[in-house]
Coordinates of C-alpha atoms in Angstrom, one line a residue:
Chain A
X13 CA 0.0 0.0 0.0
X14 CA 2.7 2.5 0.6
X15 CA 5.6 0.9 -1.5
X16 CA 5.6 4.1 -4.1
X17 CA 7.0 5.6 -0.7
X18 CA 9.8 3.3 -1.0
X19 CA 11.0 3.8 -4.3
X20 CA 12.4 6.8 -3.0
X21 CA 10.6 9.0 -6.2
X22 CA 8.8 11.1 -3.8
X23 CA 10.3 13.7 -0.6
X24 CA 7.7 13.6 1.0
X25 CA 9.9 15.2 4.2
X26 CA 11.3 17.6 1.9
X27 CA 8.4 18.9 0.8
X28 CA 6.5 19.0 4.2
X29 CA 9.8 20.9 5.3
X30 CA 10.1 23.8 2.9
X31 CA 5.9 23.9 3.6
X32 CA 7.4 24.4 7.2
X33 CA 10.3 26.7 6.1
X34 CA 7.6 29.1 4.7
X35 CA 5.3 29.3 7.3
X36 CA 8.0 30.4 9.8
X37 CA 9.4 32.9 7.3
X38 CA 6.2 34.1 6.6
X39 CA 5.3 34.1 10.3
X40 CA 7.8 36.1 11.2
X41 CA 7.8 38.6 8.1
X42 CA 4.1 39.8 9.0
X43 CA 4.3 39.7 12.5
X44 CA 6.2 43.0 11.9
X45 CA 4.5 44.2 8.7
X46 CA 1.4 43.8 10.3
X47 CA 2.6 45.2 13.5
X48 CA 3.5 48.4 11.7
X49 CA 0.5 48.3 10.1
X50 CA -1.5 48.2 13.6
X51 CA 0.6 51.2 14.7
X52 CA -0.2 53.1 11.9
X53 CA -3.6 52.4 12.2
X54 CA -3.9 53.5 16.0
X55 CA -1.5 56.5 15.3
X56 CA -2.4 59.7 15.4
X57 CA -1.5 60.8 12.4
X58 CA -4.8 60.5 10.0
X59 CA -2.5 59.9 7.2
X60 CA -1.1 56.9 8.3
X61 CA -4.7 55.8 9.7
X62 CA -6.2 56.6 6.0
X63 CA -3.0 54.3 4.6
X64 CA -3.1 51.2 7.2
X65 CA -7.2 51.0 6.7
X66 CA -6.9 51.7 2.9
X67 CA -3.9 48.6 2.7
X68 CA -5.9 46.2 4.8
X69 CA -9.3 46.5 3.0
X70 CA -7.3 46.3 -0.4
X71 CA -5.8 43.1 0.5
X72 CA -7.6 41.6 2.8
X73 CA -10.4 41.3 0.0
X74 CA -7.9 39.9 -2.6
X75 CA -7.8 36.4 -3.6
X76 CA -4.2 35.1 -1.8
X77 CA -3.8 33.4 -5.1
X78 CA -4.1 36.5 -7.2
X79 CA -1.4 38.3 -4.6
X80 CA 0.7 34.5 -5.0
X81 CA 0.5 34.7 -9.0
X82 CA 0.9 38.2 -9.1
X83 CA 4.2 38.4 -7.4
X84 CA 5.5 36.1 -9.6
X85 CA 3.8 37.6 -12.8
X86 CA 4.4 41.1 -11.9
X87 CA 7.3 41.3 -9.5
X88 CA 9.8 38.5 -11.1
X89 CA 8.5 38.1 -14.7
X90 CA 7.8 41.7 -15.9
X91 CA 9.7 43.9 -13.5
X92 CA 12.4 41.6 -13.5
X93 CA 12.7 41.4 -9.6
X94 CA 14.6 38.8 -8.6
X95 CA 15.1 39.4 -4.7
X96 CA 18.0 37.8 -4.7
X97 CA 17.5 34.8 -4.9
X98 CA 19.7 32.9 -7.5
X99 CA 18.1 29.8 -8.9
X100 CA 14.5 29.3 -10.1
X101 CA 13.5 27.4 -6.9
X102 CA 14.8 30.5 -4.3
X103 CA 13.0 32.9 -6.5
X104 CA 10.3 31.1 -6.2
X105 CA 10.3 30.9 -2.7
X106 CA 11.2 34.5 -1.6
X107 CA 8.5 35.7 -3.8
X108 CA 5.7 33.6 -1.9
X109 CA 7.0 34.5 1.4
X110 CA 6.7 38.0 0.3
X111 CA 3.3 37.2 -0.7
X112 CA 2.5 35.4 2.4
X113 CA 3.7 38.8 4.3
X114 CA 1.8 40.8 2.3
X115 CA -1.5 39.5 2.8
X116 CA -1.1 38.0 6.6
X117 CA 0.2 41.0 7.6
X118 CA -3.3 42.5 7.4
X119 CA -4.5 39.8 9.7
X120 CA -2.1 40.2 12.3
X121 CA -2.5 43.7 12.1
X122 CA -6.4 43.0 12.6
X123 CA -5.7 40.5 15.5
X124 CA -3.9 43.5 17.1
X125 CA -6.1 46.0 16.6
X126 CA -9.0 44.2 18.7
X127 CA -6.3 43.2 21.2
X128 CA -5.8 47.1 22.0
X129 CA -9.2 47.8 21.8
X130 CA -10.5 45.4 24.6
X131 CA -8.3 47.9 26.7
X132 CA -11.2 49.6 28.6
X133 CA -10.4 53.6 27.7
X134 CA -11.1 54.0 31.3
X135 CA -7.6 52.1 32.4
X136 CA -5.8 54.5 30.3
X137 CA -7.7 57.5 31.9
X138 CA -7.0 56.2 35.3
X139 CA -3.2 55.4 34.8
X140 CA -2.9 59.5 33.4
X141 CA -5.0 60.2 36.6
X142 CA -2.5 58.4 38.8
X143 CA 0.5 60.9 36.9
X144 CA 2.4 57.8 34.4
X145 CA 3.5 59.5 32.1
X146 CA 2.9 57.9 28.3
X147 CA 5.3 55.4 28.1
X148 CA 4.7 54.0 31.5
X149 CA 0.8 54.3 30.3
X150 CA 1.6 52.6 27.2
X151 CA 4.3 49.8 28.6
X152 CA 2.6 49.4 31.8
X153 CA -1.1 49.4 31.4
X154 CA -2.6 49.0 27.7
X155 CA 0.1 46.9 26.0
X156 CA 0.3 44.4 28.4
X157 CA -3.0 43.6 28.6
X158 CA -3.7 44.1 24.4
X159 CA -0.7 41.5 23.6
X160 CA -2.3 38.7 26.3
X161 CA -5.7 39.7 24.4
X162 CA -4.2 39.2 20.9
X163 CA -3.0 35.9 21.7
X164 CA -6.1 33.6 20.5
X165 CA -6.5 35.6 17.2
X166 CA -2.9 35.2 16.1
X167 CA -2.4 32.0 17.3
X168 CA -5.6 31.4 14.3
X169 CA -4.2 34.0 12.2
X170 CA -1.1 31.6 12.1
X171 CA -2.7 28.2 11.4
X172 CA -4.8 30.0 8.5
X173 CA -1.1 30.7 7.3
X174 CA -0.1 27.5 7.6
X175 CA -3.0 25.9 5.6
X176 CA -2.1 28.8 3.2
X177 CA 1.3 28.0 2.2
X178 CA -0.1 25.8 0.1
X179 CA -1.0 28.7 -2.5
X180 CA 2.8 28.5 -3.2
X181 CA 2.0 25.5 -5.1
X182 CA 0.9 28.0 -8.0
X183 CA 4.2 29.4 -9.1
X184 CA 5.6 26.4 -8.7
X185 CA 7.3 26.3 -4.8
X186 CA 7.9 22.3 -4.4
X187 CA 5.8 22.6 -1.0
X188 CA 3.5 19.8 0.1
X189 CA 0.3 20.8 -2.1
X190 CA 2.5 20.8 -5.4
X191 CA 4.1 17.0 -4.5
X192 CA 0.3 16.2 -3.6
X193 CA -1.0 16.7 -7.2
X194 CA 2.0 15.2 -8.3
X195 CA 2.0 12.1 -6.5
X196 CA -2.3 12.0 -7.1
X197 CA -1.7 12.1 -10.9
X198 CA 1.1 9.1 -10.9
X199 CA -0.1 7.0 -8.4
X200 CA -3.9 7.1 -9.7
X201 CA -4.6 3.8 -7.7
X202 CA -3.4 4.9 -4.2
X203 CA -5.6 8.0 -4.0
X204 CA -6.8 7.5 -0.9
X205 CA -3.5 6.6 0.9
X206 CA -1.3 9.4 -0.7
X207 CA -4.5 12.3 0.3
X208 CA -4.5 10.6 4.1
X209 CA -1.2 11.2 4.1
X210 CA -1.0 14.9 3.3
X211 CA -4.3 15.0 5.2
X212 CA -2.5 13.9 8.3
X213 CA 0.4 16.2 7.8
X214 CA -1.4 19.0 8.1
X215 CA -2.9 17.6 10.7
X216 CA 0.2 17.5 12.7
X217 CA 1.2 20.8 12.1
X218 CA -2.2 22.8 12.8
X219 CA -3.4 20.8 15.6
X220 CA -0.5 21.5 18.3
X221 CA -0.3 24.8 17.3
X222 CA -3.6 25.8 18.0
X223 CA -4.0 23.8 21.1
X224 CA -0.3 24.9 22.2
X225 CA -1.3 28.3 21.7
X226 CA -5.0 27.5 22.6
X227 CA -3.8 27.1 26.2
X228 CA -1.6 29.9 26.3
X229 CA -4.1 31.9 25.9
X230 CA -6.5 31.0 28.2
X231 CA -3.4 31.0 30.6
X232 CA -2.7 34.7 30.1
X233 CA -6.3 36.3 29.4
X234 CA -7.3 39.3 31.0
X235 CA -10.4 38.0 32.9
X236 CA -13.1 40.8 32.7
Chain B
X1359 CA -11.0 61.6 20.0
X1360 CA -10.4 59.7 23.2
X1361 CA -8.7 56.6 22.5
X1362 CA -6.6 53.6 25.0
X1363 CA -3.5 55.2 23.2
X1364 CA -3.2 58.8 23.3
X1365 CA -4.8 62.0 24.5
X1366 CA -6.5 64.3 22.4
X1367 CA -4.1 66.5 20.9
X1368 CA -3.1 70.1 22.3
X1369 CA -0.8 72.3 20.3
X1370 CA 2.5 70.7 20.6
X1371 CA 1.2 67.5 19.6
X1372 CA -0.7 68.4 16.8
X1373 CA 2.3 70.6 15.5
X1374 CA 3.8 67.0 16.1
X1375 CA 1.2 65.1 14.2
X1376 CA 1.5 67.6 11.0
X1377 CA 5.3 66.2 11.0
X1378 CA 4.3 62.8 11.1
X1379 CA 2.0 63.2 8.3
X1380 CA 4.5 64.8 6.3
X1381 CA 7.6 62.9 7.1
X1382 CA 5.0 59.6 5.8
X1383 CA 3.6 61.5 2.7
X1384 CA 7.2 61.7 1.8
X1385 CA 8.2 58.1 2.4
X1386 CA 4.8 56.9 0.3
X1387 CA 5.5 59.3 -2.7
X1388 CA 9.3 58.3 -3.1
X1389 CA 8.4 54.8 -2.9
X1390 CA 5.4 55.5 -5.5
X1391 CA 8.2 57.2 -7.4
X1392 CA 10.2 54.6 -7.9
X1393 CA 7.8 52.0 -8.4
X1394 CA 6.1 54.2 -11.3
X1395 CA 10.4 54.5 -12.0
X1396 CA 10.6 50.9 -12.7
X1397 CA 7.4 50.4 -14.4
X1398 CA 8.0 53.0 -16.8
X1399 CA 11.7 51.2 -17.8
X1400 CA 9.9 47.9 -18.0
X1401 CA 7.5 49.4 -20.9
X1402 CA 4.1 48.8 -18.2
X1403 CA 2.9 52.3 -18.2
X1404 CA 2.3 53.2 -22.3
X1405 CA -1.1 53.9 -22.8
X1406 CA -1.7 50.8 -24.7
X1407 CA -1.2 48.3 -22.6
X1408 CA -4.1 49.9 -20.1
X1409 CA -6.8 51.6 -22.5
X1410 CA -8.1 48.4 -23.9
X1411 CA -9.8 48.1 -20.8
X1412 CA -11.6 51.6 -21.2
X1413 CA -11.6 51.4 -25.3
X1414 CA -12.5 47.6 -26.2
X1415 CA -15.5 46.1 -24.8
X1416 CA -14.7 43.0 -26.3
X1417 CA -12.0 42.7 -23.0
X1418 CA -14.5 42.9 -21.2
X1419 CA -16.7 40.3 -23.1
X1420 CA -15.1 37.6 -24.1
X1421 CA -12.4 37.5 -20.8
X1422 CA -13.8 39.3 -17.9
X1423 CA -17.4 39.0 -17.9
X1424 CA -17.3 35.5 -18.4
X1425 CA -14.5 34.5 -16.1
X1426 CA -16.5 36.7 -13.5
X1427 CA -19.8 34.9 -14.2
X1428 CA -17.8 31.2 -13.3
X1429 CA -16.3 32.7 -10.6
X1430 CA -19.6 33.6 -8.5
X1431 CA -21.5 30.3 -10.0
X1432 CA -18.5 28.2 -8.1
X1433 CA -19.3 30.3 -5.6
X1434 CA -23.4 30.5 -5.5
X1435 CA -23.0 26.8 -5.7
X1436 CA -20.8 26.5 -3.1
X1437 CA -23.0 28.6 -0.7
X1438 CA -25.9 26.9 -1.4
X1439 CA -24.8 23.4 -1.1
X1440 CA -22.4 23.9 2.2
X1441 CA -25.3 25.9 4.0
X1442 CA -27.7 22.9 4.9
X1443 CA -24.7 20.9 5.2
X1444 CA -23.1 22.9 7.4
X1445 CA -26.2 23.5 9.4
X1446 CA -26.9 19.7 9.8
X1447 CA -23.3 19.1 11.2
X1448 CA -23.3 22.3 13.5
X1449 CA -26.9 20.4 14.9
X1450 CA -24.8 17.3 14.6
X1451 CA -22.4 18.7 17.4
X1452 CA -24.8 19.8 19.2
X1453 CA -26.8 16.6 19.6
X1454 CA -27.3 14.8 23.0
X1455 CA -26.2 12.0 21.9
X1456 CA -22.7 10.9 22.2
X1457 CA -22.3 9.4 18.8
X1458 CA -23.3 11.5 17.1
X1459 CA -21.4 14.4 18.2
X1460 CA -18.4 12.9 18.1
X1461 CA -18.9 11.7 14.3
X1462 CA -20.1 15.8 13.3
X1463 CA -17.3 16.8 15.6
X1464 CA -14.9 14.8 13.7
X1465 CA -15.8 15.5 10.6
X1466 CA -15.9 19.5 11.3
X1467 CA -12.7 19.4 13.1
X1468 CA -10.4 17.4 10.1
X1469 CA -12.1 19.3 7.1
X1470 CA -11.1 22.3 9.1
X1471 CA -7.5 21.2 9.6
X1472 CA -7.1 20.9 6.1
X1473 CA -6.1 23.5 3.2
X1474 CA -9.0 23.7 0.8
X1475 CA -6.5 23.5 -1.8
X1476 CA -5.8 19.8 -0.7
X1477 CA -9.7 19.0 -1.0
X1478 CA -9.8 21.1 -4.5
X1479 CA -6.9 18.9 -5.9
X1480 CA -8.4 15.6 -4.3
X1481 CA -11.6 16.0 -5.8
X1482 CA -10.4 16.4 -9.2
X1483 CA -8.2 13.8 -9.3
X1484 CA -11.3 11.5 -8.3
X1485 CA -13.5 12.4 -10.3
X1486 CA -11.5 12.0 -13.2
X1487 CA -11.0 8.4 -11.8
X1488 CA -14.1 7.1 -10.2
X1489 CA -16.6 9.6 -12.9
X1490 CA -17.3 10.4 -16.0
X1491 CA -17.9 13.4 -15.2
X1492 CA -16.9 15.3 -18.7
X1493 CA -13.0 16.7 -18.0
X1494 CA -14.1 20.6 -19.3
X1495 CA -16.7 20.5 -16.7
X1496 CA -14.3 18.8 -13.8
X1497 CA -12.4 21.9 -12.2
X1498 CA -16.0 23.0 -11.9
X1499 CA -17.1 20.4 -9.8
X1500 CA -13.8 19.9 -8.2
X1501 CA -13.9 23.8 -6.6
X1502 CA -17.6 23.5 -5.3
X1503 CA -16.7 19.9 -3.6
X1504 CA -13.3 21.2 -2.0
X1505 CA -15.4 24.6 -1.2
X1506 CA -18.2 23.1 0.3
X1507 CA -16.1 20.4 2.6
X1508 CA -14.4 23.4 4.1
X1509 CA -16.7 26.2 4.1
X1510 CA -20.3 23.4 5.6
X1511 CA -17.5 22.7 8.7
X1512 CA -16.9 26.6 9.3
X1513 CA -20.5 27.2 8.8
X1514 CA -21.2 24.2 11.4
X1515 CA -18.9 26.3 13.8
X1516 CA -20.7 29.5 13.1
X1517 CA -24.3 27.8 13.6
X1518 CA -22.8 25.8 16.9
X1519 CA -21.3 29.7 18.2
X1520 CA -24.8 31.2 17.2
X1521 CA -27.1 28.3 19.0
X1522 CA -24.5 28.5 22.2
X1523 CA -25.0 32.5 22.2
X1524 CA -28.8 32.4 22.7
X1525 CA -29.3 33.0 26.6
X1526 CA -29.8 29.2 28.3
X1527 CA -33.4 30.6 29.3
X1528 CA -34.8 29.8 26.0
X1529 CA -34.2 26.8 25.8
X1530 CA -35.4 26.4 29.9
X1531 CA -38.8 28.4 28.9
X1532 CA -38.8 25.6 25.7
X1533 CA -38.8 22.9 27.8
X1534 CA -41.2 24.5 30.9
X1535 CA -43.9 24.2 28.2
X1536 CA -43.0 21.0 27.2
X1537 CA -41.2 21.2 24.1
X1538 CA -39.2 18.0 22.9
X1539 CA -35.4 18.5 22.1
X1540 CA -36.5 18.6 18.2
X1541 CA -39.4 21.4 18.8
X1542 CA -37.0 23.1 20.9
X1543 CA -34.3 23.4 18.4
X1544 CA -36.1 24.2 15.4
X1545 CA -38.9 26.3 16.7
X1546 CA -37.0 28.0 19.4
X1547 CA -33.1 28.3 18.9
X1548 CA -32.6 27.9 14.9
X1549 CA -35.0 30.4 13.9
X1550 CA -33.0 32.9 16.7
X1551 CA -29.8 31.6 15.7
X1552 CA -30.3 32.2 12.0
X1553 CA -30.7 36.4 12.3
X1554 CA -27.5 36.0 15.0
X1555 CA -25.1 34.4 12.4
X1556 CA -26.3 36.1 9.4
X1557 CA -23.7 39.0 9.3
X1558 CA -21.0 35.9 9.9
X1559 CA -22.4 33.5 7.0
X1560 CA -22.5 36.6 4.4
X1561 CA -19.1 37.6 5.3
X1562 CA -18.2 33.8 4.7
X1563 CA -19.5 34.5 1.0
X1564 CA -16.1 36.8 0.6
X1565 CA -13.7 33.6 1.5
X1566 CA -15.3 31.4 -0.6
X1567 CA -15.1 34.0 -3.8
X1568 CA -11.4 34.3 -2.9
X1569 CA -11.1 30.8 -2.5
X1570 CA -12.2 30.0 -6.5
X1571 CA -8.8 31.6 -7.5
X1572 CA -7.3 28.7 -6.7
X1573 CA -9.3 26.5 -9.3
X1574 CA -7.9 29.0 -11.8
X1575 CA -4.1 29.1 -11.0
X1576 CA -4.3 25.0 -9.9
X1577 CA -6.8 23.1 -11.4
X1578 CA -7.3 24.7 -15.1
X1579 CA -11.0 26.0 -13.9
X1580 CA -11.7 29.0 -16.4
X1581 CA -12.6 31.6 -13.0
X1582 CA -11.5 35.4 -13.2
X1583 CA -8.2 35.2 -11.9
X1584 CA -7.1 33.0 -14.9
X1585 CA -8.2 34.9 -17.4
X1586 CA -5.0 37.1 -17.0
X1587 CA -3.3 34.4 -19.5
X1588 CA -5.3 34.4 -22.2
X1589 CA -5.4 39.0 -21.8
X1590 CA -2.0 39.3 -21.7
X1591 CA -1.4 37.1 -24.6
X1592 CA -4.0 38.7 -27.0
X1593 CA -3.4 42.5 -25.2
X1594 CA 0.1 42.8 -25.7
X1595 CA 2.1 41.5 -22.4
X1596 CA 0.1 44.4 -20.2
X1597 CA 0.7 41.6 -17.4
X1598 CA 0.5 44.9 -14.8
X1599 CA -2.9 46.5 -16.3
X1600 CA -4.6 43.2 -16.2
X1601 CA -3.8 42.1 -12.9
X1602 CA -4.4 45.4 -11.8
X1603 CA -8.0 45.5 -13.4
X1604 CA -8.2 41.7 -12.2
X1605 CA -7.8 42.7 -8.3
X1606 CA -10.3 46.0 -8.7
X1607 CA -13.0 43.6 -9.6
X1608 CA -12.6 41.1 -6.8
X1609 CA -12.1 43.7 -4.2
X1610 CA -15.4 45.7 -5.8
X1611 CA -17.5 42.7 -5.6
X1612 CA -15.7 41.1 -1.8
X1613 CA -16.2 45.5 -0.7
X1614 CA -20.2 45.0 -1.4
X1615 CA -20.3 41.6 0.1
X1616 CA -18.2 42.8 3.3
X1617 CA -20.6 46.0 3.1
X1618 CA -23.8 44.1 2.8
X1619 CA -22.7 42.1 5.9
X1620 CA -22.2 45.4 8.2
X1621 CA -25.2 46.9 7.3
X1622 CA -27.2 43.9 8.2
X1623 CA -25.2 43.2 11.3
X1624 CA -26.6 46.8 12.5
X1625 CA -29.8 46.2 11.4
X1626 CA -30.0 43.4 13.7
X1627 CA -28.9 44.9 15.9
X1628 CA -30.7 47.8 16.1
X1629 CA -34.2 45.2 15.8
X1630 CA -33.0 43.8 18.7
X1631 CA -35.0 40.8 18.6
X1632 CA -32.0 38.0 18.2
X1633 CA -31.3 38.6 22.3
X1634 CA -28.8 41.4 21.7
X1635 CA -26.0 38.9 20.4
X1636 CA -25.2 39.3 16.9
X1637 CA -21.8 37.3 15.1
X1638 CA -19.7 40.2 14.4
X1639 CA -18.4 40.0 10.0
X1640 CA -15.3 41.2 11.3
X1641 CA -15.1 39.3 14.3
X1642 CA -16.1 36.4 12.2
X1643 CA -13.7 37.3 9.3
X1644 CA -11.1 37.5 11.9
X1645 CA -11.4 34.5 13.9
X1646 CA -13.7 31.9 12.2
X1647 CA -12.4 31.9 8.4
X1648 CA -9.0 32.4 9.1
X1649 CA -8.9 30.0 11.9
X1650 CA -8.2 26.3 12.1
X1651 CA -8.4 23.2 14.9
X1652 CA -9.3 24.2 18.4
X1653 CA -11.7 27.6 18.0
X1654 CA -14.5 27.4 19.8
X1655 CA -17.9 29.8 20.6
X1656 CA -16.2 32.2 23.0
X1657 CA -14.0 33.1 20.2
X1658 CA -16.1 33.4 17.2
X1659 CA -18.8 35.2 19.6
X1660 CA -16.3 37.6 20.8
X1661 CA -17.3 40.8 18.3

């Protein structure tokens, strides 16, 4: 049942492991873009608010695939962009973790957002009452409590981007998804066994990370 | 302007504020420079490559229109389809008895694990197997299964959050009277639980429209996104002008949708008649269609 394993025709590891390589990229890339797009969005400059809402409406209602495609299409094939990256396959990648950034960023940046906001104003007001000055306000009273809030979303917000990696399969990324149709179209009579098995790898990805981060979050919630 | 993070401004802050504003304008036009810099070296920006758009219906006609029409028949199909499904499974969950919770819970729970572009590839790879289903009209069929697998378990969440956010006394006051479990359900909850989650499901309507763009750059399925090949080739290489155009019309037609779902979360909220609870779109856009394993009511209620 699982000798086309054996024939050592398919990296199976491999693949799962560049699926994992570009989540964590990815992961890391728009926690800060979509940090600084939070802050610009809570500044106080309405410029920067008018740019961080304009951004994530834009892209949060664009297909990820057309963001994917597009990098390749517009960034590497017709601006000539390389990023780098010298071979067809790093190209490739660098381009969908910019892509990944690009669009989880906006989530993240959500995710933030309603963190800060289930800061009552009232704690603020208080802790200026008190005489803190804004950075004590800031680092002692609402960011504290709007990170432990943000947990839950993000911890969603980075499963989503997980199951999302597999976009990268449409310029070409050798990720799980793209050995999947592969596999599916030469191994027509093991269809079952070769989708349990992708099934069940991104099984074992999501599933601790969202009960890992599941409990951390009820650990540190701000019961109110 | 009160807000968690700053006061409202006196004068040296908003003399501070006017700097911020045009230190950024600065940083956003240089960066728009450059990009327009580029674009004009790489031949994008001639007035040929983007007028056909304006100037030739036919663009419009024989690419556009058509690739638009698949793309929200994959997705009026997969609505309509994953909507009773999902609704049986969120009941399913609910159920008293053990069995069957645990078979609607497992279901829900791995469909939602998976990526949708996993079930999409899948499907077409068994129905060209195990059908005959014709292969022009496959990546059609293979979209709507792998968006209805996903989209019935996240609506099964969304009916489960909107049953669990009705207060416990209706279904108390259901069974004072003498209502049986069934009765209870669908006279009682479902009905009050449908105008709770209706912002939620509408706002679900923008995933799965996103979500047919990967039939078009995976599975050969003739949607809006992949129509970019075919302009480009016939259009002169104006790769930038059609993706551009491309994008406007998805975020148009997922701005209405996301628009539609406010106004109607309001609405409700002004009638007041679902117990006050109402499913946030945002909240719901946020949590429930981005999330994965392990989200439960709190969570999608919290909005």
């Amino acid at each position: 049942m699982f000798d086309f394993l054996e024939s050592g025709q398919y990296d199976l590891l491999g693949a799962f492991w560049v699926t994992v390589q570009l989540t964590v990229y990815s992961a890391i890339g728009s926690l800060i873009w979509g940090t600084l797009l939070a802050a610009m969005r809570v500044s106080p400059a309405p410029l920067m608010r008018g740019f961080g809402t304009f951004y994530v409406n834009m892209v949060r209602n664009t297909p990820l695939t057309l963001i994917i495609v597009g990098s390749s299409l517009v960034l590497n094939q017709t601006l000539l962009f390389g990023l780098g990256g010298d071979t067809f396959k790093e190209t490739g990648f660098r381009l969908a973790v910019l892509g990944f950034v690009a669009y989880t960023g906006t989530f993240v940046c959500e995710a933030l957002r309603s963190g800060i906001n289930t800061v009552p104003v009232g704690q603020a007001e208080a802790a200026r009452a008190l005489g803190l000055s804004f950075t004590q306000v800031l680092g002692l009273i609402v960011l504290p409590q709007a990170f432990r809030a943000s947990v839950a979303p993000l911890a969603n917000v980075l499963i989503a981007l997980t199951k999302n990696t597999t976009v990268a399969a449409a310029i070409g990324v050798a990720e799980a998804a793209l050995l999947m149709k592969e596999m599916l179209e030469n191994e027509a009579q093991a269809l079952f066994t070769v989708f349990a098995i992708f099934a069940f790898g991104f099984i074992v990805l999501t599933l601790p990370t969202g009960l890992l981060l599941g409990w951390v979050a009820k650990r540190v919630a701000v019961k109110r | 302007m009160t807000s968690v993070l700053y006061d409202a401004p006196g004068p040296r802050a908003k003399r501070r504020n006017v700097l911020y504003t045009v230190a950024f304008l600065v940083v956003l036009g240089l960066v728009a420079w450059w990009f327009l810099g580029v674009m004009a070296e790489k031949d994008q920006l001639t007035a040929e490559k983007w007028s056909p758009f304006v100037t030739d219906s036919e663009v419009w006609t024989t690419y556009l229109i058509p690739g638009l029409t698949e793309t929200l028949k994959a997705a009026a199909l997969a609505i309509v389809i994953a909507l009773p499904l999902g609704a049986l499974l969120g009941i399913g969950r609910l159920s008293d008895h053990a069995a069957v919770r645990t078979v609607a819970g497992t279901v829900v729970e791995f469909f939602r694990a998976i990526p949708v572009l996993l079930l999409m590839v899948f499907a077409n790879e068994a129905y060209s197997q195990y059908t005959d289903i014709p292969s022009d009209d496959r990546p059609l069929y293979a979209v709507v299964t792998g968006l209805v697998l996903y989209n019935s378990s996240v609506i099964a969440e969304v009916v489960r959050a909107g049953v669990h956010s009705l207060p416990r006394g209706q279904t108390d006051a259901a069974k004072a009277i003498g209502m049986r479990k069934g009765q209870t359900m669908t006279n009682v909850l479902l009905p009050q639980a449908v105008t709770v989650m209706l912002p939620a499901l509408v706002s679900q309507l923008v995933v799965i429209v996103k979500d047919t763009a990967l039939g078009g750059a995976l599975l050969g399925f003739n949607e809006l996104l992949s129509q970019n090949r075919q302009i480009t080739a016939n259009y002169g290489a104006n790769t930038i002008a059609t993706m551009t155009v491309i994008a406007l019309i998805y975020i148009l037609v997922n701005y209405l949708l996301t628009s539609f779902a406010s106004r109607l979360e309001r609405r409700l909220r002004r009638a007041g008649k679902s117990g006050g609870a109402v499913l946030g779109a945002d909240a719901m856009e946020e949590t429930e269609t981005m999330g994965g394993p392990g989200l439960h009511a709190e969570e999608a209620r919290a909005g």
